mmCIF file with all atom_site columns, C-alpha atoms in Angstrom:
data_model
loop_
_atom_site.group_PDB
_atom_site.id
_atom_site.type_symbol
_atom_site.label_atom_id
_atom_site.label_alt_id
_atom_site.label_comp_id
_atom_site.label_asym_id
_atom_site.label_entity_id
_atom_site.label_seq_id
_atom_site.pdbx_PDB_ins_code
_atom_site.Cartn_x
_atom_site.Cartn_y
_atom_site.Cartn_z
_atom_site.occupancy
_atom_site.B_iso_or_equiv
_atom_site.pdbx_formal_charge
_atom_site.auth_seq_id
_atom_site.auth_comp_id
_atom_site.auth_asym_id
_atom_site.auth_atom_id
_atom_site.pdbx_PDB_model_num
ATOM 1   C CA . MET A 1 1   ? 99.147  -181.055 124.310 1.00 0.00 ? 1   MET A CA 1
ATOM 2   C CA . THR A 1 2   ? 102.257 -179.620 122.662 1.00 0.00 ? 2   THR A CA 1
ATOM 3   C CA . THR A 1 3   ? 102.078 -176.315 120.796 1.00 0.00 ? 3   THR A CA 1
ATOM 4   C CA . THR A 1 4   ? 104.852 -175.024 118.610 1.00 0.00 ? 4   THR A CA 1
ATOM 5   C CA . GLU A 1 5   ? 105.814 -171.450 119.345 1.00 0.00 ? 5   GLU A CA 1
ATOM 6   C CA . HIS A 1 6   ? 104.796 -168.959 116.643 1.00 0.00 ? 6   HIS A CA 1
ATOM 7   C CA . ALA A 1 7   ? 105.810 -165.501 117.784 1.00 0.00 ? 7   ALA A CA 1
ATOM 8   C CA . PRO A 1 8   ? 102.838 -163.112 118.037 1.00 0.00 ? 8   PRO A CA 1
ATOM 9   C CA . PRO A 1 9   ? 103.109 -159.477 116.952 1.00 0.00 ? 9   PRO A CA 1
ATOM 10  C CA . ALA A 1 10  ? 102.978 -156.720 119.563 1.00 0.00 ? 10  ALA A CA 1
ATOM 11  C CA . PRO A 1 11  ? 101.220 -154.816 120.927 1.00 0.00 ? 11  PRO A CA 1
ATOM 12  C CA . ARG A 1 12  ? 97.949  -156.599 121.537 1.00 0.00 ? 12  ARG A CA 1
ATOM 13  C CA . ASP A 1 13  ? 94.845  -154.476 121.016 1.00 0.00 ? 13  ASP A CA 1
ATOM 14  C CA . GLY A 1 14  ? 92.074  -156.697 122.329 1.00 0.00 ? 14  GLY A CA 1
ATOM 15  C CA . GLN A 1 15  ? 91.715  -155.079 125.718 1.00 0.00 ? 15  GLN A CA 1
ATOM 16  C CA . GLN A 1 16  ? 91.194  -151.361 125.347 1.00 0.00 ? 16  GLN A CA 1
ATOM 17  C CA . PRO A 1 17  ? 93.017  -149.525 128.181 1.00 0.00 ? 17  PRO A CA 1
ATOM 18  C CA . GLY A 1 18  ? 90.635  -147.537 130.370 1.00 0.00 ? 18  GLY A CA 1
ATOM 19  C CA . ARG A 1 19  ? 87.376  -149.027 129.109 1.00 0.00 ? 19  ARG A CA 1
ATOM 20  C CA . TYR A 1 20  ? 86.421  -149.851 132.686 1.00 0.00 ? 20  TYR A CA 1
ATOM 21  C CA . GLY A 1 21  ? 88.668  -147.260 134.324 1.00 0.00 ? 21  GLY A CA 1
ATOM 22  C CA . ARG A 1 22  ? 92.308  -147.108 135.389 1.00 0.00 ? 22  ARG A CA 1
ATOM 23  C CA . GLU A 1 23  ? 91.534  -148.818 138.656 1.00 0.00 ? 23  GLU A CA 1
ATOM 24  C CA . THR A 1 24  ? 90.212  -151.870 136.799 1.00 0.00 ? 24  THR A CA 1
ATOM 25  C CA . ASP A 1 25  ? 93.249  -151.924 134.531 1.00 0.00 ? 25  ASP A CA 1
ATOM 26  C CA . ALA A 1 26  ? 95.558  -151.741 137.546 1.00 0.00 ? 26  ALA A CA 1
ATOM 27  C CA . THR A 1 27  ? 93.648  -154.484 139.349 1.00 0.00 ? 27  THR A CA 1
ATOM 28  C CA . TYR A 1 28  ? 93.899  -156.842 136.380 1.00 0.00 ? 28  TYR A CA 1
ATOM 29  C CA . GLU A 1 29  ? 97.562  -156.022 135.821 1.00 0.00 ? 29  GLU A CA 1
ATOM 30  C CA . ARG A 1 30  ? 98.332  -156.718 139.493 1.00 0.00 ? 30  ARG A CA 1
ATOM 31  C CA . ALA A 1 31  ? 96.473  -160.034 139.270 1.00 0.00 ? 31  ALA A CA 1
ATOM 32  C CA . GLY A 1 32  ? 98.701  -161.052 136.345 1.00 0.00 ? 32  GLY A CA 1
ATOM 33  C CA . PHE A 1 33  ? 96.000  -161.293 133.680 1.00 0.00 ? 33  PHE A CA 1
ATOM 34  C CA . GLY A 1 34  ? 96.201  -160.503 129.983 1.00 0.00 ? 34  GLY A CA 1
ATOM 35  C CA . ALA A 1 35  ? 99.434  -162.172 128.903 1.00 0.00 ? 35  ALA A CA 1
ATOM 36  C CA . ALA A 1 36  ? 99.671  -163.100 125.224 1.00 0.00 ? 36  ALA A CA 1
ATOM 37  C CA . VAL A 1 37  ? 98.944  -166.711 124.253 1.00 0.00 ? 37  VAL A CA 1
ATOM 38  C CA . ARG A 1 38  ? 101.312 -168.821 122.224 1.00 0.00 ? 38  ARG A CA 1
ATOM 39  C CA . ARG A 1 39  ? 100.363 -169.412 118.610 1.00 0.00 ? 39  ARG A CA 1
ATOM 40  C CA . GLY A 1 40  ? 100.824 -172.786 117.036 1.00 0.00 ? 40  GLY A CA 1
ATOM 41  C CA . THR A 1 41  ? 101.372 -173.739 113.416 1.00 0.00 ? 41  THR A CA 1
ATOM 42  C CA . ARG A 1 42  ? 98.273  -175.972 113.039 1.00 0.00 ? 42  ARG A CA 1
ATOM 43  C CA . PRO A 1 43  ? 95.256  -173.843 113.911 1.00 0.00 ? 43  PRO A CA 1
ATOM 44  C CA . VAL A 1 44  ? 91.581  -174.551 113.383 1.00 0.00 ? 44  VAL A CA 1
ATOM 45  C CA . LEU A 1 45  ? 88.848  -172.044 112.681 1.00 0.00 ? 45  LEU A CA 1
ATOM 46  C CA . VAL A 1 46  ? 85.752  -172.593 114.860 1.00 0.00 ? 46  VAL A CA 1
ATOM 47  C CA . VAL A 1 47  ? 82.758  -170.534 113.677 1.00 0.00 ? 47  VAL A CA 1
ATOM 48  C CA . VAL A 1 48  ? 80.211  -170.489 116.466 1.00 0.00 ? 48  VAL A CA 1
ATOM 49  C CA . ASP A 1 49  ? 76.482  -170.342 115.758 1.00 0.00 ? 49  ASP A CA 1
ATOM 50  C CA . LEU A 1 50  ? 76.347  -167.996 112.807 1.00 0.00 ? 50  LEU A CA 1
ATOM 51  C CA . THR A 1 51  ? 72.894  -169.384 112.048 1.00 0.00 ? 51  THR A CA 1
ATOM 52  C CA . ARG A 1 52  ? 69.992  -167.319 110.788 1.00 0.00 ? 52  ARG A CA 1
ATOM 53  C CA . GLY A 1 53  ? 68.399  -167.237 114.223 1.00 0.00 ? 53  GLY A CA 1
ATOM 54  C CA . PHE A 1 54  ? 71.381  -165.206 115.428 1.00 0.00 ? 54  PHE A CA 1
ATOM 55  C CA . THR A 1 55  ? 72.547  -163.304 112.289 1.00 0.00 ? 55  THR A CA 1
ATOM 56  C CA . GLU A 1 56  ? 69.168  -161.941 111.129 1.00 0.00 ? 56  GLU A CA 1
ATOM 57  C CA . ASP A 1 57  ? 67.128  -159.428 113.111 1.00 0.00 ? 57  ASP A CA 1
ATOM 58  C CA . SER A 1 58  ? 63.871  -160.874 111.799 1.00 0.00 ? 58  SER A CA 1
ATOM 59  C CA . PHE A 1 59  ? 64.287  -163.642 114.406 1.00 0.00 ? 59  PHE A CA 1
ATOM 60  C CA . PRO A 1 60  ? 63.586  -162.735 118.073 1.00 0.00 ? 60  PRO A CA 1
ATOM 61  C CA . SER A 1 61  ? 66.892  -164.304 119.093 1.00 0.00 ? 61  SER A CA 1
ATOM 62  C CA . GLY A 1 62  ? 68.850  -162.526 116.366 1.00 0.00 ? 62  GLY A CA 1
ATOM 63  C CA . ALA A 1 63  ? 70.484  -159.259 115.384 1.00 0.00 ? 63  ALA A CA 1
ATOM 64  C CA . ASP A 1 64  ? 71.770  -157.868 112.100 1.00 0.00 ? 64  ASP A CA 1
ATOM 65  C CA . LEU A 1 65  ? 75.237  -159.383 112.022 1.00 0.00 ? 65  LEU A CA 1
ATOM 66  C CA . THR A 1 66  ? 75.929  -158.622 108.354 1.00 0.00 ? 66  THR A CA 1
ATOM 67  C CA . GLU A 1 67  ? 79.336  -157.136 109.123 1.00 0.00 ? 67  GLU A CA 1
ATOM 68  C CA . VAL A 1 68  ? 80.290  -160.143 111.257 1.00 0.00 ? 68  VAL A CA 1
ATOM 69  C CA . VAL A 1 69  ? 79.218  -162.539 108.516 1.00 0.00 ? 69  VAL A CA 1
ATOM 70  C CA . GLY A 1 70  ? 81.306  -160.589 105.985 1.00 0.00 ? 70  GLY A CA 1
ATOM 71  C CA . ALA A 1 71  ? 84.382  -160.518 108.184 1.00 0.00 ? 71  ALA A CA 1
ATOM 72  C CA . THR A 1 72  ? 84.017  -164.227 108.993 1.00 0.00 ? 72  THR A CA 1
ATOM 73  C CA . THR A 1 73  ? 83.706  -165.019 105.283 1.00 0.00 ? 73  THR A CA 1
ATOM 74  C CA . GLU A 1 74  ? 87.042  -163.247 104.701 1.00 0.00 ? 74  GLU A CA 1
ATOM 75  C CA . LEU A 1 75  ? 88.613  -165.171 107.572 1.00 0.00 ? 75  LEU A CA 1
ATOM 76  C CA . THR A 1 76  ? 87.207  -168.484 106.313 1.00 0.00 ? 76  THR A CA 1
ATOM 77  C CA . GLU A 1 77  ? 88.619  -167.965 102.824 1.00 0.00 ? 77  GLU A CA 1
ATOM 78  C CA . ALA A 1 78  ? 92.003  -167.154 104.355 1.00 0.00 ? 78  ALA A CA 1
ATOM 79  C CA . ALA A 1 79  ? 91.828  -170.328 106.406 1.00 0.00 ? 79  ALA A CA 1
ATOM 80  C CA . ARG A 1 80  ? 91.108  -172.349 103.284 1.00 0.00 ? 80  ARG A CA 1
ATOM 81  C CA . ALA A 1 81  ? 94.057  -170.775 101.472 1.00 0.00 ? 81  ALA A CA 1
ATOM 82  C CA . ALA A 1 82  ? 96.265  -171.832 104.393 1.00 0.00 ? 82  ALA A CA 1
ATOM 83  C CA . ARG A 1 83  ? 94.697  -175.323 104.429 1.00 0.00 ? 83  ARG A CA 1
ATOM 84  C CA . VAL A 1 84  ? 93.352  -174.722 107.923 1.00 0.00 ? 84  VAL A CA 1
ATOM 85  C CA . PRO A 1 85  ? 90.298  -176.852 108.812 1.00 0.00 ? 85  PRO A CA 1
ATOM 86  C CA . VAL A 1 86  ? 86.999  -175.053 109.392 1.00 0.00 ? 86  VAL A CA 1
ATOM 87  C CA . VAL A 1 87  ? 84.398  -176.167 111.939 1.00 0.00 ? 87  VAL A CA 1
ATOM 88  C CA . TRP A 1 88  ? 80.874  -174.689 112.061 1.00 0.00 ? 88  TRP A CA 1
ATOM 89  C CA . THR A 1 89  ? 78.574  -175.000 115.015 1.00 0.00 ? 89  THR A CA 1
ATOM 90  C CA . ALA A 1 90  ? 74.817  -174.673 115.449 1.00 0.00 ? 90  ALA A CA 1
ATOM 91  C CA . ILE A 1 91  ? 72.385  -174.935 118.358 1.00 0.00 ? 91  ILE A CA 1
ATOM 92  C CA . SER A 1 92  ? 69.447  -177.172 117.467 1.00 0.00 ? 92  SER A CA 1
ATOM 93  C CA . TYR A 1 93  ? 66.764  -178.800 119.598 1.00 0.00 ? 93  TYR A CA 1
ATOM 94  C CA . THR A 1 94  ? 64.412  -181.662 118.956 1.00 0.00 ? 94  THR A CA 1
ATOM 95  C CA . PRO A 1 95  ? 60.720  -180.983 119.630 1.00 0.00 ? 95  PRO A CA 1
ATOM 96  C CA . ALA A 1 96  ? 60.995  -183.008 122.836 1.00 0.00 ? 96  ALA A CA 1
ATOM 97  C CA . GLU A 1 97  ? 63.946  -180.873 124.034 1.00 0.00 ? 97  GLU A CA 1
ATOM 98  C CA . ALA A 1 98  ? 62.330  -177.605 122.984 1.00 0.00 ? 98  ALA A CA 1
ATOM 99  C CA . GLU A 1 99  ? 58.990  -178.347 124.562 1.00 0.00 ? 99  GLU A CA 1
ATOM 100 C CA . GLY A 1 100 ? 60.153  -180.260 127.650 1.00 0.00 ? 100 GLY A CA 1
ATOM 101 C CA . ARG A 1 101 ? 62.332  -179.781 130.695 1.00 0.00 ? 101 ARG A CA 1
ATOM 102 C CA . SER A 1 102 ? 65.331  -181.933 129.827 1.00 0.00 ? 102 SER A CA 1
ATOM 103 C CA . VAL A 1 103 ? 67.518  -178.955 128.819 1.00 0.00 ? 103 VAL A CA 1
ATOM 104 C CA . THR A 1 104 ? 67.736  -176.837 131.975 1.00 0.00 ? 104 THR A CA 1
ATOM 105 C CA . TRP A 1 105 ? 69.250  -173.890 130.119 1.00 0.00 ? 105 TRP A CA 1
ATOM 106 C CA . LEU A 1 106 ? 65.952  -173.408 128.269 1.00 0.00 ? 106 LEU A CA 1
ATOM 107 C CA . ASP A 1 107 ? 64.236  -172.620 131.544 1.00 0.00 ? 107 ASP A CA 1
ATOM 108 C CA . LYS A 1 108 ? 66.564  -169.640 131.908 1.00 0.00 ? 108 LYS A CA 1
ATOM 109 C CA . ALA A 1 109 ? 66.541  -168.671 128.205 1.00 0.00 ? 109 ALA A CA 1
ATOM 110 C CA . PRO A 1 110 ? 63.094  -169.770 126.949 1.00 0.00 ? 110 PRO A CA 1
ATOM 111 C CA . GLY A 1 111 ? 63.526  -167.795 123.737 1.00 0.00 ? 111 GLY A CA 1
ATOM 112 C CA . MET A 1 112 ? 66.028  -170.421 122.648 1.00 0.00 ? 112 MET A CA 1
ATOM 113 C CA . ARG A 1 113 ? 63.209  -172.966 122.429 1.00 0.00 ? 113 ARG A CA 1
ATOM 114 C CA . ALA A 1 114 ? 62.512  -171.581 118.968 1.00 0.00 ? 114 ALA A CA 1
ATOM 115 C CA . LEU A 1 115 ? 65.772  -173.083 117.693 1.00 0.00 ? 115 LEU A CA 1
ATOM 116 C CA . LEU A 1 116 ? 64.086  -176.242 116.425 1.00 0.00 ? 116 LEU A CA 1
ATOM 117 C CA . GLU A 1 117 ? 65.934  -178.757 114.269 1.00 0.00 ? 117 GLU A CA 1
ATOM 118 C CA . GLY A 1 118 ? 65.019  -178.346 110.606 1.00 0.00 ? 118 GLY A CA 1
ATOM 119 C CA . SER A 1 119 ? 63.822  -174.763 111.048 1.00 0.00 ? 119 SER A CA 1
ATOM 120 C CA . ASP A 1 120 ? 65.164  -171.693 109.284 1.00 0.00 ? 120 ASP A CA 1
ATOM 121 C CA . ALA A 1 121 ? 66.492  -170.386 112.607 1.00 0.00 ? 121 ALA A CA 1
ATOM 122 C CA . VAL A 1 122 ? 69.104  -173.170 112.933 1.00 0.00 ? 122 VAL A CA 1
ATOM 123 C CA . ALA A 1 123 ? 70.323  -173.042 109.321 1.00 0.00 ? 123 ALA A CA 1
ATOM 124 C CA . LEU A 1 124 ? 73.775  -171.552 108.795 1.00 0.00 ? 124 LEU A CA 1
ATOM 125 C CA . ASP A 1 125 ? 73.628  -168.060 107.305 1.00 0.00 ? 125 ASP A CA 1
ATOM 126 C CA . PRO A 1 126 ? 73.508  -168.673 103.518 1.00 0.00 ? 126 PRO A CA 1
ATOM 127 C CA . ARG A 1 127 ? 76.085  -165.921 102.958 1.00 0.00 ? 127 ARG A CA 1
ATOM 128 C CA . LEU A 1 128 ? 78.750  -168.012 104.668 1.00 0.00 ? 128 LEU A CA 1
ATOM 129 C CA . PRO A 1 129 ? 81.094  -170.144 102.480 1.00 0.00 ? 129 PRO A CA 1
ATOM 130 C CA . ARG A 1 130 ? 80.516  -173.553 104.056 1.00 0.00 ? 130 ARG A CA 1
ATOM 131 C CA . ARG A 1 131 ? 81.869  -176.498 102.052 1.00 0.00 ? 131 ARG A CA 1
ATOM 132 C CA . PRO A 1 132 ? 81.123  -180.211 102.212 1.00 0.00 ? 132 PRO A CA 1
ATOM 133 C CA . GLU A 1 133 ? 84.551  -180.969 103.678 1.00 0.00 ? 133 GLU A CA 1
ATOM 134 C CA . ASP A 1 134 ? 83.916  -178.695 106.664 1.00 0.00 ? 134 ASP A CA 1
ATOM 135 C CA . HIS A 1 135 ? 82.893  -180.168 109.984 1.00 0.00 ? 135 HIS A CA 1
ATOM 136 C CA . LEU A 1 136 ? 79.544  -179.282 111.605 1.00 0.00 ? 136 LEU A CA 1
ATOM 137 C CA . VAL A 1 137 ? 78.974  -179.577 115.358 1.00 0.00 ? 137 VAL A CA 1
ATOM 138 C CA . VAL A 1 138 ? 75.381  -179.533 116.582 1.00 0.00 ? 138 VAL A CA 1
ATOM 139 C CA . LYS A 1 139 ? 75.152  -178.564 120.224 1.00 0.00 ? 139 LYS A CA 1
ATOM 140 C CA . LYS A 1 140 ? 72.597  -178.105 122.980 1.00 0.00 ? 140 LYS A CA 1
ATOM 141 C CA . GLY A 1 141 ? 74.457  -175.632 125.237 1.00 0.00 ? 141 GLY A CA 1
ATOM 142 C CA . ALA A 1 142 ? 76.566  -172.512 124.964 1.00 0.00 ? 142 ALA A CA 1
ATOM 143 C CA . SER A 1 143 ? 80.007  -174.067 124.568 1.00 0.00 ? 143 SER A CA 1
ATOM 144 C CA . ALA A 1 144 ? 80.838  -175.898 121.351 1.00 0.00 ? 144 ALA A CA 1
ATOM 145 C CA . PHE A 1 145 ? 82.846  -178.345 123.478 1.00 0.00 ? 145 PHE A CA 1
ATOM 146 C CA . PHE A 1 146 ? 80.236  -179.275 126.090 1.00 0.00 ? 146 PHE A CA 1
ATOM 147 C CA . GLY A 1 147 ? 78.519  -182.566 125.271 1.00 0.00 ? 147 GLY A CA 1
ATOM 148 C CA . THR A 1 148 ? 80.056  -182.766 121.787 1.00 0.00 ? 148 THR A CA 1
ATOM 149 C CA . SER A 1 149 ? 82.963  -184.464 120.089 1.00 0.00 ? 149 SER A CA 1
ATOM 150 C CA . LEU A 1 150 ? 84.726  -181.212 119.206 1.00 0.00 ? 150 LEU A CA 1
ATOM 151 C CA . ALA A 1 151 ? 87.773  -181.679 121.452 1.00 0.00 ? 151 ALA A CA 1
ATOM 152 C CA . ALA A 1 152 ? 88.350  -185.174 120.039 1.00 0.00 ? 152 ALA A CA 1
ATOM 153 C CA . THR A 1 153 ? 87.881  -183.874 116.498 1.00 0.00 ? 153 THR A CA 1
ATOM 154 C CA . LEU A 1 154 ? 90.449  -181.111 116.963 1.00 0.00 ? 154 LEU A CA 1
ATOM 155 C CA . THR A 1 155 ? 92.888  -183.566 118.502 1.00 0.00 ? 155 THR A CA 1
ATOM 156 C CA . GLY A 1 156 ? 92.358  -185.955 115.614 1.00 0.00 ? 156 GLY A CA 1
ATOM 157 C CA . LEU A 1 157 ? 93.004  -183.156 113.151 1.00 0.00 ? 157 LEU A CA 1
ATOM 158 C CA . GLY A 1 158 ? 96.261  -182.368 114.930 1.00 0.00 ? 158 GLY A CA 1
ATOM 159 C CA . CYS A 1 159 ? 95.219  -178.802 115.771 1.00 0.00 ? 159 CYS A CA 1
ATOM 160 C CA . ASP A 1 160 ? 97.189  -176.773 118.308 1.00 0.00 ? 160 ASP A CA 1
ATOM 161 C CA . THR A 1 161 ? 95.412  -173.384 118.279 1.00 0.00 ? 161 THR A CA 1
ATOM 162 C CA . ALA A 1 162 ? 91.779  -172.345 118.017 1.00 0.00 ? 162 ALA A CA 1
ATOM 163 C CA . LEU A 1 163 ? 90.581  -169.288 116.143 1.00 0.00 ? 163 LEU A CA 1
ATOM 164 C CA . VAL A 1 164 ? 87.122  -168.740 117.622 1.00 0.00 ? 164 VAL A CA 1
ATOM 165 C CA . CYS A 1 165 ? 84.506  -166.383 116.198 1.00 0.00 ? 165 CYS A CA 1
ATOM 166 C CA . GLY A 1 166 ? 80.730  -166.113 115.698 1.00 0.00 ? 166 GLY A CA 1
ATOM 167 C CA . ALA A 1 167 ? 77.757  -165.323 117.909 1.00 0.00 ? 167 ALA A CA 1
ATOM 168 C CA . THR A 1 168 ? 77.000  -164.332 120.466 1.00 0.00 ? 168 THR A CA 1
ATOM 169 C CA . THR A 1 169 ? 80.149  -162.854 121.945 1.00 0.00 ? 169 THR A CA 1
ATOM 170 C CA . SER A 1 170 ? 78.826  -162.830 125.499 1.00 0.00 ? 170 SER A CA 1
ATOM 171 C CA . GLY A 1 171 ? 77.267  -166.280 125.227 1.00 0.00 ? 171 GLY A CA 1
ATOM 172 C CA . CYS A 1 172 ? 78.437  -169.074 122.990 1.00 0.00 ? 172 CYS A CA 1
ATOM 173 C CA . VAL A 1 173 ? 81.661  -167.446 121.742 1.00 0.00 ? 173 VAL A CA 1
ATOM 174 C CA . ARG A 1 174 ? 82.884  -166.735 125.258 1.00 0.00 ? 174 ARG A CA 1
ATOM 175 C CA . ALA A 1 175 ? 81.834  -170.178 126.513 1.00 0.00 ? 175 ALA A CA 1
ATOM 176 C CA . THR A 1 176 ? 83.621  -171.840 123.590 1.00 0.00 ? 176 THR A CA 1
ATOM 177 C CA . ALA A 1 177 ? 86.753  -169.800 124.200 1.00 0.00 ? 177 ALA A CA 1
ATOM 178 C CA . VAL A 1 178 ? 86.763  -170.798 127.895 1.00 0.00 ? 178 VAL A CA 1
ATOM 179 C CA . ASP A 1 179 ? 86.358  -174.489 127.106 1.00 0.00 ? 179 ASP A CA 1
ATOM 180 C CA . ALA A 1 180 ? 88.887  -174.368 124.271 1.00 0.00 ? 180 ALA A CA 1
ATOM 181 C CA . VAL A 1 181 ? 91.671  -173.137 126.528 1.00 0.00 ? 181 VAL A CA 1
ATOM 182 C CA . GLN A 1 182 ? 90.565  -175.566 129.270 1.00 0.00 ? 182 GLN A CA 1
ATOM 183 C CA . SER A 1 183 ? 90.882  -178.317 126.656 1.00 0.00 ? 183 SER A CA 1
ATOM 184 C CA . GLY A 1 184 ? 94.465  -177.277 125.881 1.00 0.00 ? 184 GLY A CA 1
ATOM 185 C CA . PHE A 1 185 ? 94.007  -175.049 122.848 1.00 0.00 ? 185 PHE A CA 1
ATOM 186 C CA . PRO A 1 186 ? 95.357  -171.489 122.901 1.00 0.00 ? 186 PRO A CA 1
ATOM 187 C CA . VAL A 1 187 ? 92.586  -169.159 121.720 1.00 0.00 ? 187 VAL A CA 1
ATOM 188 C CA . LEU A 1 188 ? 92.497  -166.213 119.330 1.00 0.00 ? 188 LEU A CA 1
ATOM 189 C CA . VAL A 1 189 ? 89.267  -164.238 118.845 1.00 0.00 ? 189 VAL A CA 1
ATOM 190 C CA . PRO A 1 190 ? 89.228  -161.861 115.845 1.00 0.00 ? 190 PRO A CA 1
ATOM 191 C CA . ARG A 1 191 ? 87.181  -158.925 117.065 1.00 0.00 ? 191 ARG A CA 1
ATOM 192 C CA . GLU A 1 192 ? 85.431  -158.108 113.800 1.00 0.00 ? 192 GLU A CA 1
ATOM 193 C CA . CYS A 1 193 ? 84.253  -161.725 113.503 1.00 0.00 ? 193 CYS A CA 1
ATOM 194 C CA . ALA A 1 194 ? 82.269  -161.777 116.774 1.00 0.00 ? 194 ALA A CA 1
ATOM 195 C CA . GLY A 1 195 ? 78.870  -160.218 117.308 1.00 0.00 ? 195 GLY A CA 1
ATOM 196 C CA . ASP A 1 196 ? 76.140  -159.863 119.895 1.00 0.00 ? 196 ASP A CA 1
ATOM 197 C CA . ARG A 1 197 ? 72.647  -158.436 120.361 1.00 0.00 ? 197 ARG A CA 1
ATOM 198 C CA . ALA A 1 198 ? 73.895  -155.435 122.348 1.00 0.00 ? 198 ALA A CA 1
ATOM 199 C CA . GLN A 1 199 ? 77.180  -153.519 122.510 1.00 0.00 ? 199 GLN A CA 1
ATOM 200 C CA . GLY A 1 200 ? 77.646  -153.666 126.313 1.00 0.00 ? 200 GLY A CA 1
ATOM 201 C CA . PRO A 1 201 ? 77.665  -157.444 126.667 1.00 0.00 ? 201 PRO A CA 1
ATOM 202 C CA . HIS A 1 202 ? 79.810  -157.714 123.536 1.00 0.00 ? 202 HIS A CA 1
ATOM 203 C CA . ASP A 1 203 ? 82.450  -155.345 124.931 1.00 0.00 ? 203 ASP A CA 1
ATOM 204 C CA . ALA A 1 204 ? 82.409  -156.949 128.372 1.00 0.00 ? 204 ALA A CA 1
ATOM 205 C CA . ALA A 1 205 ? 82.869  -160.418 126.912 1.00 0.00 ? 205 ALA A CA 1
ATOM 206 C CA . LEU A 1 206 ? 85.813  -159.357 124.767 1.00 0.00 ? 206 LEU A CA 1
ATOM 207 C CA . PHE A 1 207 ? 87.393  -157.705 127.801 1.00 0.00 ? 207 PHE A CA 1
ATOM 208 C CA . ASP A 1 208 ? 86.962  -160.902 129.829 1.00 0.00 ? 208 ASP A CA 1
ATOM 209 C CA . ILE A 1 209 ? 88.299  -163.161 127.073 1.00 0.00 ? 209 ILE A CA 1
ATOM 210 C CA . GLN A 1 210 ? 91.348  -160.967 126.587 1.00 0.00 ? 210 GLN A CA 1
ATOM 211 C CA . ALA A 1 211 ? 92.071  -160.839 130.312 1.00 0.00 ? 211 ALA A CA 1
ATOM 212 C CA . LYS A 1 212 ? 91.698  -164.540 131.097 1.00 0.00 ? 212 LYS A CA 1
ATOM 213 C CA . TYR A 1 213 ? 91.164  -166.947 128.208 1.00 0.00 ? 213 TYR A CA 1
ATOM 214 C CA . GLY A 1 214 ? 92.638  -165.868 124.898 1.00 0.00 ? 214 GLY A CA 1
ATOM 215 C CA . ASP A 1 215 ? 93.876  -163.025 122.729 1.00 0.00 ? 215 ASP A CA 1
ATOM 216 C CA . VAL A 1 216 ? 91.284  -160.737 121.197 1.00 0.00 ? 216 VAL A CA 1
ATOM 217 C CA . VAL A 1 217 ? 92.941  -159.579 117.959 1.00 0.00 ? 217 VAL A CA 1
ATOM 218 C CA . ALA A 1 218 ? 92.145  -157.509 114.907 1.00 0.00 ? 218 ALA A CA 1
ATOM 219 C CA . LEU A 1 219 ? 90.971  -159.343 111.810 1.00 0.00 ? 219 LEU A CA 1
ATOM 220 C CA . SER A 1 220 ? 94.111  -158.095 110.031 1.00 0.00 ? 220 SER A CA 1
ATOM 221 C CA . ASP A 1 221 ? 96.232  -159.766 112.694 1.00 0.00 ? 221 ASP A CA 1
ATOM 222 C CA . ALA A 1 222 ? 94.377  -163.055 112.264 1.00 0.00 ? 222 ALA A CA 1
ATOM 223 C CA . LEU A 1 223 ? 94.744  -162.875 108.484 1.00 0.00 ? 223 LEU A CA 1
ATOM 224 C CA . ALA A 1 224 ? 98.464  -162.215 108.782 1.00 0.00 ? 224 ALA A CA 1
ATOM 225 C CA . TYR A 1 225 ? 98.800  -165.159 111.161 1.00 0.00 ? 225 TYR A CA 1
ATOM 226 C CA . LEU A 1 226 ? 97.097  -167.487 108.697 1.00 0.00 ? 226 LEU A CA 1
ATOM 227 C CA . SER A 1 227 ? 99.063  -166.237 105.714 1.00 0.00 ? 227 SER A CA 1
ATOM 228 C CA . GLY A 1 228 ? 102.331 -166.746 107.589 1.00 0.00 ? 228 GLY A CA 1
ATOM 229 C CA . LEU A 1 229 ? 101.736 -170.379 108.469 1.00 0.00 ? 229 LEU A CA 1
ATOM 230 C CA . PRO A 1 230 ? 104.071 -172.984 107.014 1.00 0.00 ? 230 PRO A CA 1
ATOM 231 C CA . ALA A 1 231 ? 102.742 -174.887 104.026 1.00 0.00 ? 231 ALA A CA 1
ATOM 232 C CA . ARG A 1 232 ? 100.694 -177.954 104.924 1.00 0.00 ? 232 ARG A CA 1
ATOM 233 C CA . GLU A 1 233 ? 98.585  -180.603 103.298 1.00 0.00 ? 233 GLU A CA 1
ATOM 234 C CA . ALA A 1 234 ? 94.811  -180.294 103.450 1.00 0.00 ? 234 ALA A CA 1
ATOM 235 C CA . VAL A 1 235 ? 93.335  -181.733 106.650 1.00 0.00 ? 235 VAL A CA 1
ATOM 236 C CA . ARG A 1 236 ? 89.962  -183.535 106.524 1.00 0.00 ? 236 ARG A CA 1
#
């Protein structure tokens, strides 16, 4: 897949120096990790699993992600202003899947069996600005690409870069970022637009994404990137 160069600003601030010690920083630098990704001119915004079961702490699988929802709303509105397509994802299981053994992941994470189709837990957070023209991907696993038509959809839309955000950072966001770059899409993850149940896994996932799979950037950087895109017609 061809991506047009769109020069990124410097320096990157996704990987905080010294978070895991100077020895770790030196090891990763020696290995050649952490280079900046190229930024295309036809990005897509992929909002991963900001459903009530993850954004509200009243659900066992969730946490209070109010700030993440707010930041993602700002990013979504900026994407719309730039005529960038928006894709939402949600995990949802049929009763047969939730109660049976066909989804092996649910043996490891049985709490996810509560994400039943039609339930409040799998509904997108009502504070998010979803529109009828947005795409919705319903998935069964962590990655928004695995077992779905997302890669084909992004190719059909002519996208060349993926802005990935949502929940949880250490689970579905990271898995989606990994599969996005493996599918040929450079990845940007706006830090303020990703959330998790605990700080440690969140920080570790952002470190790993920045080192190997994409650029972890500030929300302000992502907004500037979107506002600087060349004018384009709306993509459906």
